[in-house]
């Protein structure tokens, strides 16, 4: 789908963002997206990554993981994995669990917030809002995200919902710039749990933030991503997946943020996977790094 036009006045932060997928990666033809949106957006499997818990320090663990997935230049990457069929409910984190720009992975959070607000009001999303939600998740449509971002009350609305979803390290982007929301891999696992985890997702006696109907709606849209955007954490699956990707070029550095979050199935187990990266020289390099990191993190979690 075409990108949104560049607004005439914007501060020099995000430069390019997108709603294209693997074909854009393959061709290298990338267009500029609306800065007001600040939206996002195979290599062979890497050796097993070193988990943070096994390292003497967070810095050493981050360096080990970067080396294991062959991050180039200034690129950094963090992955978090939760085995939904395992006994624990704490994700394994690979790399340094510090904030990254979300780019378009925040669209999952935007829709979750809109659904929570609709639940609170006692009125479902309107037909127009559902159309916008479908375009925003399935095709990563920026105009639809702009509309829903305004509807939820921008960053304050997002952060109010995130308290109920259990997110602790996510800060909404300034003004209209939802793509500059900052988050961590661990927080993205918390969000994914609210959508996909069939186990206990809240404290005993507490009501889950999302109803079963809202969870089903989000899961369904994430499993119907446009074919050209089916890269990312899906590289670690041998069966089914549901995901959302994000990509964004920063004009201050010319470097790319590339992220992917979702649920995958591998070896008969269901995993929640969040991979965040920045400092990539190009979008194709970022996609390749994210996919190597997803494979390495899932493989290392499976081997535990």
Tab-separated table of C-alpha atoms in Angstrom:
chain	number	residue	atom	x	y	z
A	1	UNK	CA	0.000	0.000	0.000
A	2	UNK	CA	1.243	3.562	-0.578
A	3	UNK	CA	2.975	5.422	2.170
A	4	UNK	CA	1.505	8.511	3.770
A	5	UNK	CA	2.799	11.885	2.462
A	6	UNK	CA	5.545	13.666	4.374
A	7	UNK	CA	4.174	16.582	6.447
A	8	UNK	CA	5.734	19.971	5.770
A	9	UNK	CA	7.050	20.571	9.308
A	10	UNK	CA	8.446	17.988	11.650
A	11	UNK	CA	11.340	17.864	14.131
A	12	UNK	CA	14.342	15.956	12.850
A	13	UNK	CA	13.966	12.615	14.583
A	14	UNK	CA	12.306	9.774	12.670
A	15	UNK	CA	13.051	9.822	8.964
A	16	UNK	CA	11.519	6.825	7.281
A	17	UNK	CA	8.972	4.315	8.353
A	18	UNK	CA	6.948	1.776	6.551
A	19	UNK	CA	4.137	-0.648	6.014
A	20	UNK	CA	5.818	-2.833	3.406
A	21	UNK	CA	7.323	-6.274	3.982
A	22	UNK	CA	9.634	-8.911	2.591
A	23	UNK	CA	9.269	-7.743	-1.005
A	24	UNK	CA	10.456	-4.291	0.024
A	25	UNK	CA	13.370	-5.905	1.839
A	26	UNK	CA	14.279	-7.968	-1.189
A	27	UNK	CA	14.083	-5.071	-3.637
A	28	UNK	CA	15.576	-2.436	-1.393
A	29	UNK	CA	12.941	0.037	-2.581
A	30	UNK	CA	11.830	1.947	0.495
A	31	UNK	CA	9.623	5.044	0.561
A	32	UNK	CA	9.328	7.748	3.198
A	33	UNK	CA	6.366	7.439	5.553
A	34	UNK	CA	4.591	10.137	7.530
A	35	UNK	CA	6.853	11.530	10.207
A	36	UNK	CA	3.821	12.399	12.259
A	37	UNK	CA	3.188	8.684	12.510
A	38	UNK	CA	6.825	7.731	13.099
A	39	UNK	CA	5.738	4.231	12.117
A	40	UNK	CA	7.815	1.249	11.305
A	41	UNK	CA	8.003	-0.509	9.473
A	42	UNK	CA	17.161	-15.408	6.105
A	43	UNK	CA	20.106	-15.957	7.369
A	44	UNK	CA	21.124	-19.412	8.574
A	45	UNK	CA	20.358	-20.116	12.232
A	46	UNK	CA	22.885	-18.599	14.611
A	47	UNK	CA	24.555	-20.454	17.419
A	48	UNK	CA	22.676	-20.618	20.725
A	49	UNK	CA	22.715	-17.265	22.531
A	50	UNK	CA	24.006	-16.768	26.034
A	51	UNK	CA	21.150	-15.964	28.422
A	52	UNK	CA	21.384	-12.982	30.759
A	53	UNK	CA	20.855	-15.234	33.750
A	54	UNK	CA	23.929	-17.247	32.845
A	55	UNK	CA	26.229	-14.271	32.451
A	56	UNK	CA	28.230	-12.506	35.129
A	57	UNK	CA	26.903	-9.095	34.100
A	58	UNK	CA	24.233	-7.558	31.886
A	59	UNK	CA	26.899	-5.901	29.743
A	60	UNK	CA	28.730	-9.182	29.184
A	61	UNK	CA	25.493	-10.957	28.341
A	62	UNK	CA	24.537	-8.293	25.823
A	63	UNK	CA	27.965	-8.568	24.193
A	64	UNK	CA	27.737	-12.368	24.057
A	65	UNK	CA	24.313	-12.257	22.447
A	66	UNK	CA	25.361	-9.611	19.940
A	67	UNK	CA	28.343	-11.747	18.957
A	68	UNK	CA	26.275	-14.915	18.716
A	69	UNK	CA	23.802	-13.364	16.287
A	70	UNK	CA	26.483	-11.418	14.407
A	71	UNK	CA	25.141	-7.905	14.987
A	72	UNK	CA	27.053	-5.547	12.715
A	73	UNK	CA	28.494	-2.122	13.395
A	74	UNK	CA	26.417	-0.091	15.836
A	75	UNK	CA	23.507	-2.521	15.758
A	76	UNK	CA	22.209	-3.834	19.071
A	77	UNK	CA	19.522	-6.417	19.688
A	78	UNK	CA	17.580	-7.865	22.612
A	79	UNK	CA	15.278	-10.882	22.564
A	80	UNK	CA	12.868	-12.212	25.175
A	81	UNK	CA	11.175	-15.612	25.050
A	82	UNK	CA	8.457	-17.182	27.190
A	83	UNK	CA	7.569	-20.871	26.812
A	84	UNK	CA	3.797	-20.923	27.268
A	85	UNK	CA	3.893	-24.674	27.822
A	86	UNK	CA	6.585	-24.467	30.483
A	87	UNK	CA	6.180	-24.185	34.225
A	88	UNK	CA	7.642	-20.711	34.610
A	89	UNK	CA	6.082	-17.364	33.832
A	90	UNK	CA	9.277	-15.328	33.658
A	91	UNK	CA	10.726	-14.835	30.170
A	92	UNK	CA	14.297	-15.644	29.273
A	93	UNK	CA	15.981	-12.420	28.169
A	94	UNK	CA	18.949	-12.430	25.790
A	95	UNK	CA	20.930	-9.228	25.589
A	96	UNK	CA	20.533	-5.973	27.491
A	97	UNK	CA	16.867	-5.372	28.399
A	98	UNK	CA	16.878	-1.609	27.841
A	99	UNK	CA	14.349	0.586	25.977
A	100	UNK	CA	14.055	0.717	22.193
A	101	UNK	CA	11.774	2.657	19.854
A	102	UNK	CA	8.702	0.565	19.133
A	103	UNK	CA	8.022	1.701	15.548
A	104	UNK	CA	4.859	-0.147	14.444
A	105	UNK	CA	4.882	-2.949	16.999
A	106	UNK	CA	3.111	-0.376	19.201
A	107	UNK	CA	0.035	-0.916	17.037
A	108	UNK	CA	-0.739	-4.035	19.083
A	109	UNK	CA	-0.657	-1.901	22.225
A	110	UNK	CA	-2.807	0.791	20.583
A	111	UNK	CA	-5.490	-1.756	19.701
A	112	UNK	CA	-5.335	-3.388	23.136
A	113	UNK	CA	-5.881	0.065	24.659
A	114	UNK	CA	-8.806	0.797	22.338
A	115	UNK	CA	-10.391	-2.539	23.284
A	116	UNK	CA	-9.966	-1.886	27.019
A	117	UNK	CA	-11.564	1.534	26.649
A	118	UNK	CA	-14.445	0.002	24.667
A	119	UNK	CA	-14.933	-2.639	27.360
A	120	UNK	CA	-15.047	0.060	30.027
A	121	UNK	CA	-17.646	2.051	28.101
A	122	UNK	CA	-19.860	-0.971	27.555
A	123	UNK	CA	-19.847	-0.328	23.807
A	124	UNK	CA	-17.846	-2.364	21.275
A	125	UNK	CA	-15.604	-0.796	18.672
A	126	UNK	CA	-17.596	0.863	15.919
A	127	UNK	CA	-17.580	-0.579	12.402
A	128	UNK	CA	-15.203	2.206	11.364
A	129	UNK	CA	-12.864	1.497	14.263
A	130	UNK	CA	-12.827	-2.200	13.462
A	131	UNK	CA	-11.940	-1.388	9.861
A	132	UNK	CA	-9.112	0.821	11.110
A	133	UNK	CA	-7.940	-1.879	13.524
A	134	UNK	CA	-7.825	-4.479	10.769
A	135	UNK	CA	-5.824	-2.196	8.467
A	136	UNK	CA	-3.478	-1.161	11.282
A	137	UNK	CA	-2.576	-4.710	12.326
A	138	UNK	CA	-2.819	-6.694	9.102
A	139	UNK	CA	-1.254	-4.127	6.738
A	140	UNK	CA	0.463	-1.841	9.267
A	141	UNK	CA	-1.555	1.074	7.905
A	142	UNK	CA	-0.292	4.359	9.349
A	143	UNK	CA	-3.397	6.465	8.725
A	144	UNK	CA	-5.468	3.939	10.678
A	145	UNK	CA	-2.931	4.030	13.502
A	146	UNK	CA	-3.077	7.835	13.569
A	147	UNK	CA	-6.853	7.729	13.976
A	148	UNK	CA	-6.828	5.115	16.742
A	149	UNK	CA	-3.921	6.845	18.527
A	150	UNK	CA	-6.039	9.983	18.721
A	151	UNK	CA	-9.066	7.982	19.831
A	152	UNK	CA	-7.291	6.391	22.807
A	153	UNK	CA	-5.950	9.736	24.015
A	154	UNK	CA	-2.419	9.298	22.696
A	155	UNK	CA	0.353	8.542	25.216
A	156	UNK	CA	-1.699	9.173	28.402
A	157	UNK	CA	-4.401	6.766	27.234
A	158	UNK	CA	-1.846	4.142	26.240
A	159	UNK	CA	-0.002	4.360	29.539
A	160	UNK	CA	-3.209	4.136	31.590
A	161	UNK	CA	-4.141	0.927	29.797
A	162	UNK	CA	-0.612	-0.427	30.123
A	163	UNK	CA	-0.805	-0.207	33.908
A	164	UNK	CA	-3.734	-2.612	33.734
A	165	UNK	CA	-1.929	-4.822	31.234
A	166	UNK	CA	1.067	-5.113	33.566
A	167	UNK	CA	3.571	-3.176	31.460
A	168	UNK	CA	6.112	-1.312	33.560
A	169	UNK	CA	8.716	0.052	31.126
A	170	UNK	CA	6.775	1.441	28.170
A	171	UNK	CA	6.415	5.194	27.604
A	172	UNK	CA	4.121	6.549	24.885
A	173	UNK	CA	5.593	8.632	22.090
A	174	UNK	CA	5.333	12.429	22.202
A	175	UNK	CA	2.282	14.072	20.659
A	176	UNK	CA	1.213	12.332	17.460
A	177	UNK	CA	4.405	10.275	17.201
A	178	UNK	CA	3.230	6.862	18.351
A	179	UNK	CA	6.194	5.233	16.570
A	180	UNK	CA	8.543	6.836	19.099
A	181	UNK	CA	6.957	4.991	21.995
A	182	UNK	CA	9.772	3.374	23.999
A	183	UNK	CA	9.589	-0.170	25.328
A	184	UNK	CA	11.648	-3.156	26.450
A	185	UNK	CA	11.615	-6.770	25.302
A	186	UNK	CA	10.331	-7.853	28.729
A	187	UNK	CA	7.427	-5.400	28.528
A	188	UNK	CA	6.516	-6.704	25.085
A	189	UNK	CA	6.301	-10.215	26.554
A	190	UNK	CA	3.934	-8.821	29.216
A	191	UNK	CA	1.747	-7.379	26.470
A	192	UNK	CA	1.839	-10.618	24.481
A	193	UNK	CA	0.856	-12.551	27.612
A	194	UNK	CA	-2.211	-10.370	27.979
A	195	UNK	CA	-3.178	-11.375	24.441
A	196	UNK	CA	-2.017	-14.991	24.099
A	197	UNK	CA	-1.365	-16.581	27.499
A	198	UNK	CA	-4.070	-19.069	28.466
A	199	UNK	CA	-2.581	-19.432	31.949
A	200	UNK	CA	-3.049	-17.009	34.837
A	201	UNK	CA	-2.387	-13.498	33.523
A	202	UNK	CA	-3.324	-11.498	36.595
A	203	UNK	CA	-3.074	-11.706	40.348
A	204	UNK	CA	-5.510	-14.018	42.087
A	205	UNK	CA	-8.929	-12.427	42.234
A	206	UNK	CA	-8.064	-9.707	39.712
A	207	UNK	CA	-9.986	-9.294	36.492
A	208	UNK	CA	-7.914	-9.639	33.289
A	209	UNK	CA	-7.553	-6.357	31.417
A	210	UNK	CA	-8.739	-7.885	28.135
A	211	UNK	CA	-11.873	-9.992	27.827
A	212	UNK	CA	-11.777	-13.325	26.016
A	213	UNK	CA	-13.510	-11.692	23.052
A	214	UNK	CA	-10.931	-8.895	22.883
A	215	UNK	CA	-8.053	-11.374	23.150
A	216	UNK	CA	-9.503	-13.516	20.377
A	217	UNK	CA	-9.926	-10.466	18.158
A	218	UNK	CA	-6.305	-9.389	18.596
A	219	UNK	CA	-4.954	-12.926	18.111
A	220	UNK	CA	-6.986	-13.328	14.932
A	221	UNK	CA	-5.721	-10.115	13.353
A	222	UNK	CA	-2.105	-10.916	14.260
A	223	UNK	CA	-2.418	-14.311	12.594
A	224	UNK	CA	-3.614	-12.696	9.353
A	225	UNK	CA	-0.710	-10.376	8.648
A	226	UNK	CA	-0.219	-9.490	4.985
A	227	UNK	CA	2.007	-12.055	3.276
A	228	UNK	CA	4.772	-9.563	2.519
A	229	UNK	CA	5.036	-8.704	6.231
A	230	UNK	CA	5.330	-12.243	7.559
A	231	UNK	CA	9.024	-11.952	8.417
A	232	UNK	CA	10.524	-11.566	11.896
A	233	UNK	CA	9.777	-13.912	14.783
A	234	UNK	CA	8.046	-16.246	12.322
A	235	UNK	CA	11.568	-17.318	11.258
A	236	UNK	CA	11.764	-19.358	14.477
A	237	UNK	CA	8.585	-21.353	13.896
A	238	UNK	CA	8.076	-24.788	12.426
A	239	UNK	CA	4.309	-24.484	12.516
A	240	UNK	CA	1.978	-21.548	13.228
A	241	UNK	CA	2.591	-17.912	14.130
A	242	UNK	CA	0.897	-14.599	14.879
A	243	UNK	CA	2.957	-11.402	14.866
A	244	UNK	CA	3.423	-7.682	14.355
A	245	UNK	CA	6.551	-6.076	12.930
A	246	UNK	CA	7.904	-2.544	13.048
A	247	UNK	CA	10.625	-0.643	11.201
A	248	UNK	CA	11.822	2.956	11.316
A	249	UNK	CA	14.810	4.918	10.013
A	250	UNK	CA	16.124	7.759	12.205
A	251	UNK	CA	17.311	10.752	10.178
A	252	UNK	CA	19.813	11.840	12.826
A	253	UNK	CA	21.855	8.674	12.283
A	254	UNK	CA	20.463	7.164	9.050
A	255	UNK	CA	20.234	3.898	11.028
A	256	UNK	CA	17.235	1.589	11.313
A	257	UNK	CA	15.100	0.276	14.174
A	258	UNK	CA	13.642	-3.127	13.244
A	259	UNK	CA	11.408	-5.074	15.654
A	260	UNK	CA	9.164	-8.132	15.701
A	261	UNK	CA	6.842	-9.544	18.377
A	262	UNK	CA	4.395	-12.422	18.458
A	263	UNK	CA	3.558	-16.035	19.213
A	264	UNK	CA	5.203	-18.929	17.420
A	265	UNK	CA	5.059	-22.723	17.598
A	266	UNK	CA	8.279	-24.758	17.551
A	267	UNK	CA	8.891	-28.355	18.527
A	268	UNK	CA	5.318	-28.683	19.727
A	269	UNK	CA	5.688	-25.779	22.183
A	270	UNK	CA	4.095	-22.355	21.986
A	271	UNK	CA	6.416	-19.415	22.612
A	272	UNK	CA	5.945	-15.694	23.006
A	273	UNK	CA	8.886	-13.933	21.359
A	274	UNK	CA	9.897	-10.276	21.287
A	275	UNK	CA	12.984	-9.124	19.366
A	276	UNK	CA	13.962	-5.441	19.387
A	277	UNK	CA	16.877	-3.943	17.467
A	278	UNK	CA	18.326	-0.590	16.469
A	279	UNK	CA	21.467	0.825	14.884
A	280	UNK	CA	21.051	-1.276	11.727
A	281	UNK	CA	22.671	0.101	8.560
A	282	UNK	CA	19.666	-0.883	6.451
A	283	UNK	CA	16.252	-2.439	6.836
A	284	UNK	CA	17.371	-5.705	5.183
A	285	UNK	CA	20.232	-6.001	7.674
A	286	UNK	CA	17.802	-5.322	10.511
A	287	UNK	CA	15.348	-7.970	9.336
A	288	UNK	CA	18.140	-10.532	9.028
A	289	UNK	CA	19.415	-9.664	12.521
A	290	UNK	CA	15.948	-9.939	14.065
A	291	UNK	CA	15.390	-13.325	12.450
A	292	UNK	CA	18.772	-14.666	13.570
A	293	UNK	CA	18.083	-13.413	17.087
A	294	UNK	CA	14.619	-15.014	17.150
A	295	UNK	CA	16.028	-18.384	16.093
A	296	UNK	CA	18.917	-18.196	18.556
A	297	UNK	CA	16.735	-17.122	21.490
A	298	UNK	CA	14.085	-19.799	20.910
A	299	UNK	CA	16.769	-22.453	20.411
A	300	UNK	CA	18.544	-21.431	23.613
A	301	UNK	CA	15.283	-21.366	25.584
A	302	UNK	CA	14.356	-24.810	24.277
A	303	UNK	CA	17.760	-26.174	25.349
A	304	UNK	CA	17.346	-25.061	28.970
